[in-house]
mmCIF file of C-alpha atoms and ligand atoms in Angstrom:
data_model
loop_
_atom_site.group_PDB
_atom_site.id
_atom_site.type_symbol
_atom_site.label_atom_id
_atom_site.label_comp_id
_atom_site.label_asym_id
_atom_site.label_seq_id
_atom_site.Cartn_x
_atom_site.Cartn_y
_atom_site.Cartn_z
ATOM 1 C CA UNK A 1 69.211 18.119 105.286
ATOM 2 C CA UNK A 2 66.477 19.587 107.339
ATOM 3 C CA UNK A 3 68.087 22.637 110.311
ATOM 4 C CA UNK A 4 66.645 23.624 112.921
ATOM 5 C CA UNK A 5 66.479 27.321 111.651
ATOM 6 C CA UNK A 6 67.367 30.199 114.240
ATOM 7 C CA UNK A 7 66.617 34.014 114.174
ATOM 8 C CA UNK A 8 68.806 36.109 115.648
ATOM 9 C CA UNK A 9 68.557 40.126 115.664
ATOM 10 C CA UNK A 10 70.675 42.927 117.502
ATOM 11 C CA UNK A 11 68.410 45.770 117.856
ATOM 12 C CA UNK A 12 67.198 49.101 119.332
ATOM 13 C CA UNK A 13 64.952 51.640 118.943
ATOM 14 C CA UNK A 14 67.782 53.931 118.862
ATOM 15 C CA UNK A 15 70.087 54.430 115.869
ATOM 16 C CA UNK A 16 73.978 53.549 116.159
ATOM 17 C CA UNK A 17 74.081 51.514 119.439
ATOM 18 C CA UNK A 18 75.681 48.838 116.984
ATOM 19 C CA UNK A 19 73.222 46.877 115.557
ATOM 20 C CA UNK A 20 74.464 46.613 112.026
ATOM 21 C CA UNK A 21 78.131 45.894 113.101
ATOM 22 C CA UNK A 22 77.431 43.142 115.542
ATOM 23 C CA UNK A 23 74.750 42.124 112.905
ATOM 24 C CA UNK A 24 77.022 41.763 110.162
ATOM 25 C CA UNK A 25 80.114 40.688 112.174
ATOM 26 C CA UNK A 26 77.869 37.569 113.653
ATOM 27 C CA UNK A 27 77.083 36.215 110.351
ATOM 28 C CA UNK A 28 80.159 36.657 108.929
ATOM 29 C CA UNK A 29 81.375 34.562 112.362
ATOM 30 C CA UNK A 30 79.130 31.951 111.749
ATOM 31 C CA UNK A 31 79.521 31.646 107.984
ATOM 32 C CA UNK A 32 82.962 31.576 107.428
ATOM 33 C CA UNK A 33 84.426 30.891 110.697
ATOM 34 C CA UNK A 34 82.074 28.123 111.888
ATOM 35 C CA UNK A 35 81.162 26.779 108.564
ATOM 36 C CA UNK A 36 76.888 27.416 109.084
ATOM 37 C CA UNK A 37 74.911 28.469 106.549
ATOM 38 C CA UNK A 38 73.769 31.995 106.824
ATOM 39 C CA UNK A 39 71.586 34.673 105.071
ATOM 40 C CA UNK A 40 71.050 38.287 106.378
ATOM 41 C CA UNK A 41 68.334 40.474 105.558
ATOM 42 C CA UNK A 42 68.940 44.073 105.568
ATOM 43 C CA UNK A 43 65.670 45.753 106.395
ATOM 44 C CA UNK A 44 67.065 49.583 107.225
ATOM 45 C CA UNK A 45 65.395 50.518 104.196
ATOM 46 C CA UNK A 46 67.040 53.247 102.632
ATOM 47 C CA UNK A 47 69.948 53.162 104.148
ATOM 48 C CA UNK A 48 70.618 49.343 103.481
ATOM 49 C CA UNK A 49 73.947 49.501 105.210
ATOM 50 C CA UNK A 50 74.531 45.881 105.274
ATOM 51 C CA UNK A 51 73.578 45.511 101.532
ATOM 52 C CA UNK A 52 75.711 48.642 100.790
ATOM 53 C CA UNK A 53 78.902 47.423 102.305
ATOM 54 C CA UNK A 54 78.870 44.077 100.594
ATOM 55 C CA UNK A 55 78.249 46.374 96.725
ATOM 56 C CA UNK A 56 81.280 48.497 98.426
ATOM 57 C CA UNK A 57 83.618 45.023 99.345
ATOM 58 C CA UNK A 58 82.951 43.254 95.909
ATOM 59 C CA UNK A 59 83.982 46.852 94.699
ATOM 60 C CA UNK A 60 87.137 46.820 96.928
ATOM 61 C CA UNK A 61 88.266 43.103 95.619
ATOM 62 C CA UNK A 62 88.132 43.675 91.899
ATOM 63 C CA UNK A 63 89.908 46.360 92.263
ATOM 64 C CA UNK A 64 92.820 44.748 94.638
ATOM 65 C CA UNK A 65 94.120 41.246 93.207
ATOM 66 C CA UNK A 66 95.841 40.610 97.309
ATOM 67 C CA UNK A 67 92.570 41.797 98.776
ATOM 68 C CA UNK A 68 90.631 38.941 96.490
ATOM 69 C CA UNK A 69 93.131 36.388 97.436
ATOM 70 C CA UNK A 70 93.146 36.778 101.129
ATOM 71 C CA UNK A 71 89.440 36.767 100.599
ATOM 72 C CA UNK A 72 89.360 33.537 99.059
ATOM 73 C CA UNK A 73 91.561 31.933 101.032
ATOM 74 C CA UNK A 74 89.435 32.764 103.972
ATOM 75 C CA UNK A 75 86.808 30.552 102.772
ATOM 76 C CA UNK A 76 87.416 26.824 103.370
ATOM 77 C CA UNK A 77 86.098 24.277 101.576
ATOM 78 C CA UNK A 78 82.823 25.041 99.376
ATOM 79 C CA UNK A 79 81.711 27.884 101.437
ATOM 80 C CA UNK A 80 80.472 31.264 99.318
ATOM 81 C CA UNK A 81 79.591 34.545 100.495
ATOM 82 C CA UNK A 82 76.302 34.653 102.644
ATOM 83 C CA UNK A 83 73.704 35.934 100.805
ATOM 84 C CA UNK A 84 72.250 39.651 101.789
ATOM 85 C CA UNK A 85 68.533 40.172 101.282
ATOM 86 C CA UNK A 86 67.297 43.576 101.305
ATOM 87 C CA UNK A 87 64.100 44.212 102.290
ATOM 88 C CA UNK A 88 62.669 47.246 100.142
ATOM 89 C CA UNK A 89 59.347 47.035 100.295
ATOM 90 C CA UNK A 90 55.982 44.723 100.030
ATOM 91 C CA UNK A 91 56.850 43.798 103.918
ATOM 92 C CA UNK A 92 53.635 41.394 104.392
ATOM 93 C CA UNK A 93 55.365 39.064 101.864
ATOM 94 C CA UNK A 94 58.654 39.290 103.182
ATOM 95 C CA UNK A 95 57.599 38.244 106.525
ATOM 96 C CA UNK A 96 55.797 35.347 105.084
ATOM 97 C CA UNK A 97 58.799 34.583 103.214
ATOM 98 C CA UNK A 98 61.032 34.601 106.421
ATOM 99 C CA UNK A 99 58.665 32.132 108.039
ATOM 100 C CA UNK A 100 58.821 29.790 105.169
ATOM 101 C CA UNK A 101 62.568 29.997 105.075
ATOM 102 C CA UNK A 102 62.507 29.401 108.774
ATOM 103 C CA UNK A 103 60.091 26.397 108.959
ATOM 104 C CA UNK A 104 61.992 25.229 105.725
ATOM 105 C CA UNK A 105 65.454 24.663 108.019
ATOM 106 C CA UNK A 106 67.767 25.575 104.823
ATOM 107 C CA UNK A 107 69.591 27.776 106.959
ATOM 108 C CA UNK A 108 71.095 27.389 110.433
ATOM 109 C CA UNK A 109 71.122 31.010 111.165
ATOM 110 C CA UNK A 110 68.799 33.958 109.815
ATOM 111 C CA UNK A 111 70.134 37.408 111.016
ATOM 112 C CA UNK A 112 68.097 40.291 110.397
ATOM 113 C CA UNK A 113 69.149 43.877 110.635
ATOM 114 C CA UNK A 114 66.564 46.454 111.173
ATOM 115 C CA UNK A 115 65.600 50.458 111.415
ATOM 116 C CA UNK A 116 66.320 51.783 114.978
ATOM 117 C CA UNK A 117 62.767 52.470 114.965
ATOM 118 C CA UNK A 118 59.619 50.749 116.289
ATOM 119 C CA UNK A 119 57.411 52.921 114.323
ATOM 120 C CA UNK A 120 58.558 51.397 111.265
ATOM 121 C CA UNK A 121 56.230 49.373 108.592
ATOM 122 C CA UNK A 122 58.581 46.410 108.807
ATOM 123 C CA UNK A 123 59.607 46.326 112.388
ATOM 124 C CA UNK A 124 55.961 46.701 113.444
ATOM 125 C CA UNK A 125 54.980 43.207 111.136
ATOM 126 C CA UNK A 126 58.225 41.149 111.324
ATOM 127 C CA UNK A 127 57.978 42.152 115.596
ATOM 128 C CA UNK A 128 54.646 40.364 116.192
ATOM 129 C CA UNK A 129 54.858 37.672 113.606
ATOM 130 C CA UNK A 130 57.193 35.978 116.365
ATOM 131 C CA UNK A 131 60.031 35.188 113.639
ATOM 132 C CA UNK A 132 63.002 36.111 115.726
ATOM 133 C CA UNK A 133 64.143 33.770 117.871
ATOM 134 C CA UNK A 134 66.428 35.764 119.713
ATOM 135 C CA UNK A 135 66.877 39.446 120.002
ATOM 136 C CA UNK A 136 70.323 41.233 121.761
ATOM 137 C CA UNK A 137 70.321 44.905 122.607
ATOM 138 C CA UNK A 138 73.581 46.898 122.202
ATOM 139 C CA UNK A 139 72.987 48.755 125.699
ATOM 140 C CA UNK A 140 76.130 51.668 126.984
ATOM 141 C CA UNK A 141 76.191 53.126 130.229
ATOM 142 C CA UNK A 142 74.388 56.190 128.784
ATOM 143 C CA UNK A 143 70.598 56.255 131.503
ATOM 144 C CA UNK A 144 68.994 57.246 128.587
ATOM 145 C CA UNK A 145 69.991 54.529 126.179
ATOM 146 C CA UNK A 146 68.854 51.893 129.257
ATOM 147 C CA UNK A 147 65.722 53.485 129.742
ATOM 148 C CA UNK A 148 64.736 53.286 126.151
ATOM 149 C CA UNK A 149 66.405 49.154 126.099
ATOM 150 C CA UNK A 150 64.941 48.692 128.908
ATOM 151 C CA UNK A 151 60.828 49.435 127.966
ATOM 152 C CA UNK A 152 62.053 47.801 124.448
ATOM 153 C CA UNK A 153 63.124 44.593 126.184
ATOM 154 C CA UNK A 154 59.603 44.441 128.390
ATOM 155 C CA UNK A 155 57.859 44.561 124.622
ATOM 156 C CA UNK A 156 60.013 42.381 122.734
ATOM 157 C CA UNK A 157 59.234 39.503 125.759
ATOM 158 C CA UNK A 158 55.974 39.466 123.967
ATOM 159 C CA UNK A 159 57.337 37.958 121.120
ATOM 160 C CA UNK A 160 60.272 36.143 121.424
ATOM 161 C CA UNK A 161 61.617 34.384 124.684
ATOM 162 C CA UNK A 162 65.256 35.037 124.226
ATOM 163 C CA UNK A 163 65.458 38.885 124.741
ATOM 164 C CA UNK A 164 68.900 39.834 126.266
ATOM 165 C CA UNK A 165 71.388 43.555 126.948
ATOM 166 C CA UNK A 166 74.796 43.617 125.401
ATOM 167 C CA UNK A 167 77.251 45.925 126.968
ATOM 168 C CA UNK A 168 78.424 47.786 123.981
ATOM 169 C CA UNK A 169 80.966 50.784 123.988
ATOM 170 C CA UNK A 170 82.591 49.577 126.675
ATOM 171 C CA UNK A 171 85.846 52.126 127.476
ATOM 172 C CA UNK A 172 89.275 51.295 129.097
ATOM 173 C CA UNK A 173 88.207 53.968 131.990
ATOM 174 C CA UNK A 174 84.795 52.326 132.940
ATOM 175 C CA UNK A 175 85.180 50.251 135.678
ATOM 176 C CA UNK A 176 84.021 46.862 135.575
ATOM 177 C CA UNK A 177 82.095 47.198 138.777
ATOM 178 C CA UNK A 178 79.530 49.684 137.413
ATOM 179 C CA UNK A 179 78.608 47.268 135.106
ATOM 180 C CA UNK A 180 78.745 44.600 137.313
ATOM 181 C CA UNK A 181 76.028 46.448 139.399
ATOM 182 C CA UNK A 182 74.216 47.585 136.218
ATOM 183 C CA UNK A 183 73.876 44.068 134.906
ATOM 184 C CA UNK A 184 72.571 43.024 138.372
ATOM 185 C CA UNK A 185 70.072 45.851 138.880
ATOM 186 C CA UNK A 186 68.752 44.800 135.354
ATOM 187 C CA UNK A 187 68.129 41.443 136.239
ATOM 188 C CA UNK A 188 66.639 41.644 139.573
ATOM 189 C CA UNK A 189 64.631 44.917 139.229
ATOM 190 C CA UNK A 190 63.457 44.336 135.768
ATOM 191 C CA UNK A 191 64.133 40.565 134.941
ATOM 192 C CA UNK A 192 66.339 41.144 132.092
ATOM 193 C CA UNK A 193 69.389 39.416 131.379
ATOM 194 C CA UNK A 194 72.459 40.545 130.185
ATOM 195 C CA UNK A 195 75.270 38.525 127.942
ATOM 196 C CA UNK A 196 78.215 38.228 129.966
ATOM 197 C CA UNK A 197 80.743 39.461 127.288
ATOM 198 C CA UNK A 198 81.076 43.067 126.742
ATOM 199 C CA UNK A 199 82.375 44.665 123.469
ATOM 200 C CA UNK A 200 84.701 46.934 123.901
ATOM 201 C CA UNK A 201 84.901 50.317 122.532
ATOM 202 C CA UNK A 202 87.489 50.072 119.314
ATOM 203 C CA UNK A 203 88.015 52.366 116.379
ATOM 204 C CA UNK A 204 88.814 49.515 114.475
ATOM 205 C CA UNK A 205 84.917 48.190 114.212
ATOM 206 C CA UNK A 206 84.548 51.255 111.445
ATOM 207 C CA UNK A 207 87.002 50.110 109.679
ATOM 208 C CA UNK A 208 86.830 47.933 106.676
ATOM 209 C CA UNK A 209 88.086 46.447 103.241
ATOM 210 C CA UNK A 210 90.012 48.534 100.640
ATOM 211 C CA UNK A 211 90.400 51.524 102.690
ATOM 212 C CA UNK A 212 92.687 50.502 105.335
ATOM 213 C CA UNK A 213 95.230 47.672 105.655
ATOM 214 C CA UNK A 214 92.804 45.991 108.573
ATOM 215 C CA UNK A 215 90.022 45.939 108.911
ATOM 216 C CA UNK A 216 87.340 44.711 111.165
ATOM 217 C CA UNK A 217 83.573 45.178 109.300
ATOM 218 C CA UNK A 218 83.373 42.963 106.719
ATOM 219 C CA UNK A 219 80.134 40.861 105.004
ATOM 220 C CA UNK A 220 83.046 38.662 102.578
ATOM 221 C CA UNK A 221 85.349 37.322 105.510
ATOM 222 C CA UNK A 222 85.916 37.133 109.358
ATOM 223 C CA UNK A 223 89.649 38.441 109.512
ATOM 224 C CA UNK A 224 89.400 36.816 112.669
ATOM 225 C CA UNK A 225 93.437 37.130 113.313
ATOM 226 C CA UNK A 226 93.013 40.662 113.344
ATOM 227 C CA UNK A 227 89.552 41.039 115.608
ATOM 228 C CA UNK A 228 90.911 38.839 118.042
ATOM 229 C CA UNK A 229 94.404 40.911 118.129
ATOM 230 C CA UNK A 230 92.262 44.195 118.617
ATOM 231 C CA UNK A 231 90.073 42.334 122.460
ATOM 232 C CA UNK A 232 86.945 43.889 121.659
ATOM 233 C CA UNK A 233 85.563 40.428 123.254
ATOM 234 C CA UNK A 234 83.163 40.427 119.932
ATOM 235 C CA UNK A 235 84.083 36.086 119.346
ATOM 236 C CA UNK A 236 83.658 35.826 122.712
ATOM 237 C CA UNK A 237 80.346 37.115 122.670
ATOM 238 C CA UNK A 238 79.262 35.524 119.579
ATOM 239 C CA UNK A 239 80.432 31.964 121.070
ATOM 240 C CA UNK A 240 78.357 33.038 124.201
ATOM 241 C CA UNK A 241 75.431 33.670 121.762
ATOM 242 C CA UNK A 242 76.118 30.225 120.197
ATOM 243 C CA UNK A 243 75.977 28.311 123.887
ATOM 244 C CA UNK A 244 72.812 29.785 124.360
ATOM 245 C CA UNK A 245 71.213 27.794 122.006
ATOM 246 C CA UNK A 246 73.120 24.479 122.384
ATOM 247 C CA UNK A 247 71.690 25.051 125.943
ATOM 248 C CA UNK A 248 68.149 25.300 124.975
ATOM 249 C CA UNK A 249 67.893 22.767 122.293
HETATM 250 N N1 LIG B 301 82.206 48.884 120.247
HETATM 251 C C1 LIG B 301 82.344 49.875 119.376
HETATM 252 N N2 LIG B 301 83.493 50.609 119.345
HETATM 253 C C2 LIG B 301 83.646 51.614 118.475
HETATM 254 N N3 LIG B 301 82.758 51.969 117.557
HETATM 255 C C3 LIG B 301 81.601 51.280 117.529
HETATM 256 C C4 LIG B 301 81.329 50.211 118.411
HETATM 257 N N4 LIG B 301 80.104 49.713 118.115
HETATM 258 C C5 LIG B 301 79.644 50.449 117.098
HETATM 259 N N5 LIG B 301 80.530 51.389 116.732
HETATM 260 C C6 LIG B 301 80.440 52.386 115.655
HETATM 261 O O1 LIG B 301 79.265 53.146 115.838
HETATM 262 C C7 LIG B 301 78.711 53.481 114.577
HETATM 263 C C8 LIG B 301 77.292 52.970 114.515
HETATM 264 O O2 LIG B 301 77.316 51.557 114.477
HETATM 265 P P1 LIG B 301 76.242 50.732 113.674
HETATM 266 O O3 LIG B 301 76.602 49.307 113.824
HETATM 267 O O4 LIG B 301 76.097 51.279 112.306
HETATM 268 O O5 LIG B 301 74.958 51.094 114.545
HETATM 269 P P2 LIG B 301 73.397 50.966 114.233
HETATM 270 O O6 LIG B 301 73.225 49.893 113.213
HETATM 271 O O7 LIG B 301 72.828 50.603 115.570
HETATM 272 O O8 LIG B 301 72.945 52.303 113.783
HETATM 273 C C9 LIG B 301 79.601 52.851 113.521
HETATM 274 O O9 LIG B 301 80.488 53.825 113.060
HETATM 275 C C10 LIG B 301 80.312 51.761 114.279
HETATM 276 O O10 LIG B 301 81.574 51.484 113.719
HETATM 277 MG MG1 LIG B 302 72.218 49.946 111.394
#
């Protein structure tokens, strides 16, 4: 059946606002929680930490009988793990792959993680080839992380209509009302909009399968129980994420 394929991308210029996290943690959402069918492609090229902590999780369930299981169980009916791309090199192809894919409608969601760089071969092609539907940046309170989102956002307009901040990092001191009067100085100084949901600061989003009896990160499963347990307000955001489109369309 023909899909109505959408592209969706956390990203920043910056490394570790949280891109690969919310990245992998959406498609895991949508995959196993919500049934779509999903592929990601890792483009952080060498690092490939997407790609890497799938090889790490297959590791982690042959190893660990219980892990496999609860795995297993987590998937109902005929779904299978997502599939993880990585994107090594030859970049023009991959780009003209991702449109085919796209216009193709096998998947409901493409989620691509990328470098936090905008000097970077791939970003600079996949960027103005107008792929990505969507694009959410993990923002803190930190001026010089909003600075930097903020000049990214006024780019990525260019190219994709849904560009949108995510409060990220989000700690039990911060009041509520800073936000509140970031988020509206965003949106009627520099006409960006921000999600509603903000993800709160956790240790548990490092942690994931084999090495700790929770975990959070995960490309095999949404231990949803658990994430939901720990209020980071990730589902909520995801759902919010989700709205957005059954808005638009
Ligand atoms: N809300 C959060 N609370 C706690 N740690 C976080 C949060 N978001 C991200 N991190 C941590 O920050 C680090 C960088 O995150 P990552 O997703 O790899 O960022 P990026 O892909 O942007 O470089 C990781 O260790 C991750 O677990
Ligand atoms: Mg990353």
């Amino acid at each position: 059946m023909m899909k109505q394929t959408r592209v969706i991308s956390f990203y920043t210029d910056k490394g570790g606002t949280g891109k690969t996290t919310m990245n992998v943690t959406l498609c895991s959402y949508l995959a196993y929680k919500l049934g779509y069918s999903t592929i990601l492609f890792d483009a952080d090229n060498p690092s490939l930490h997407a790609y890497e902590l799938l090889k790490r999780e297959l590791e982690a369930i042959e190893k660990d009988n219980e892990l496999k299981q609860m795995v297993q169980q987590s998937f109902s009916g005929d779904i299978r793990p997502y599939e993880i791309f990585a994107v090594r090199d030859e970049f023009d192809r991959v780009v003209k792959t991702l449109q085919t894919v796209k216009n193709a409608g096998n998947y409901d969601f493409i989620i691509i993680d990328l470098p936090g760089a905008l000097n970077n071969e791939f970003v600079k092609k996949i960027v103005p080839a107008k792929v990505i539907d969507s694009y959410y940046l993990p923002t803190t309170l930190d001026k010089t992380v909003m600075v930097s989102n903020i000049k990214l956002a006024n780019l990525l307009k260019g190219y994709a209509d849904d560009v949108q901040f995510v409060w990220n990092n989000v700690f039990h001191y911060d009041k509520p009302q800073m936000y509140d009067a970031y988020s509206r100085m965003l949106t009627e100084s520099y006409g960006i909009s921000v999600l509603r949901s903000r993800i709160k600061n956790t240790v548990y989003f490092r942690r994931e399968m084999g090495s700790e009896s929770t975990f959070f990160k995960s490309t095999l499963c949404y231990p949803e129980a658990f994430i939901n347990k720990n209020r980071s307000n990730i589902s909520d955001l995801f759902n919010e994420i989700i709205e957005i489109k059954t808005n638009d369309g």
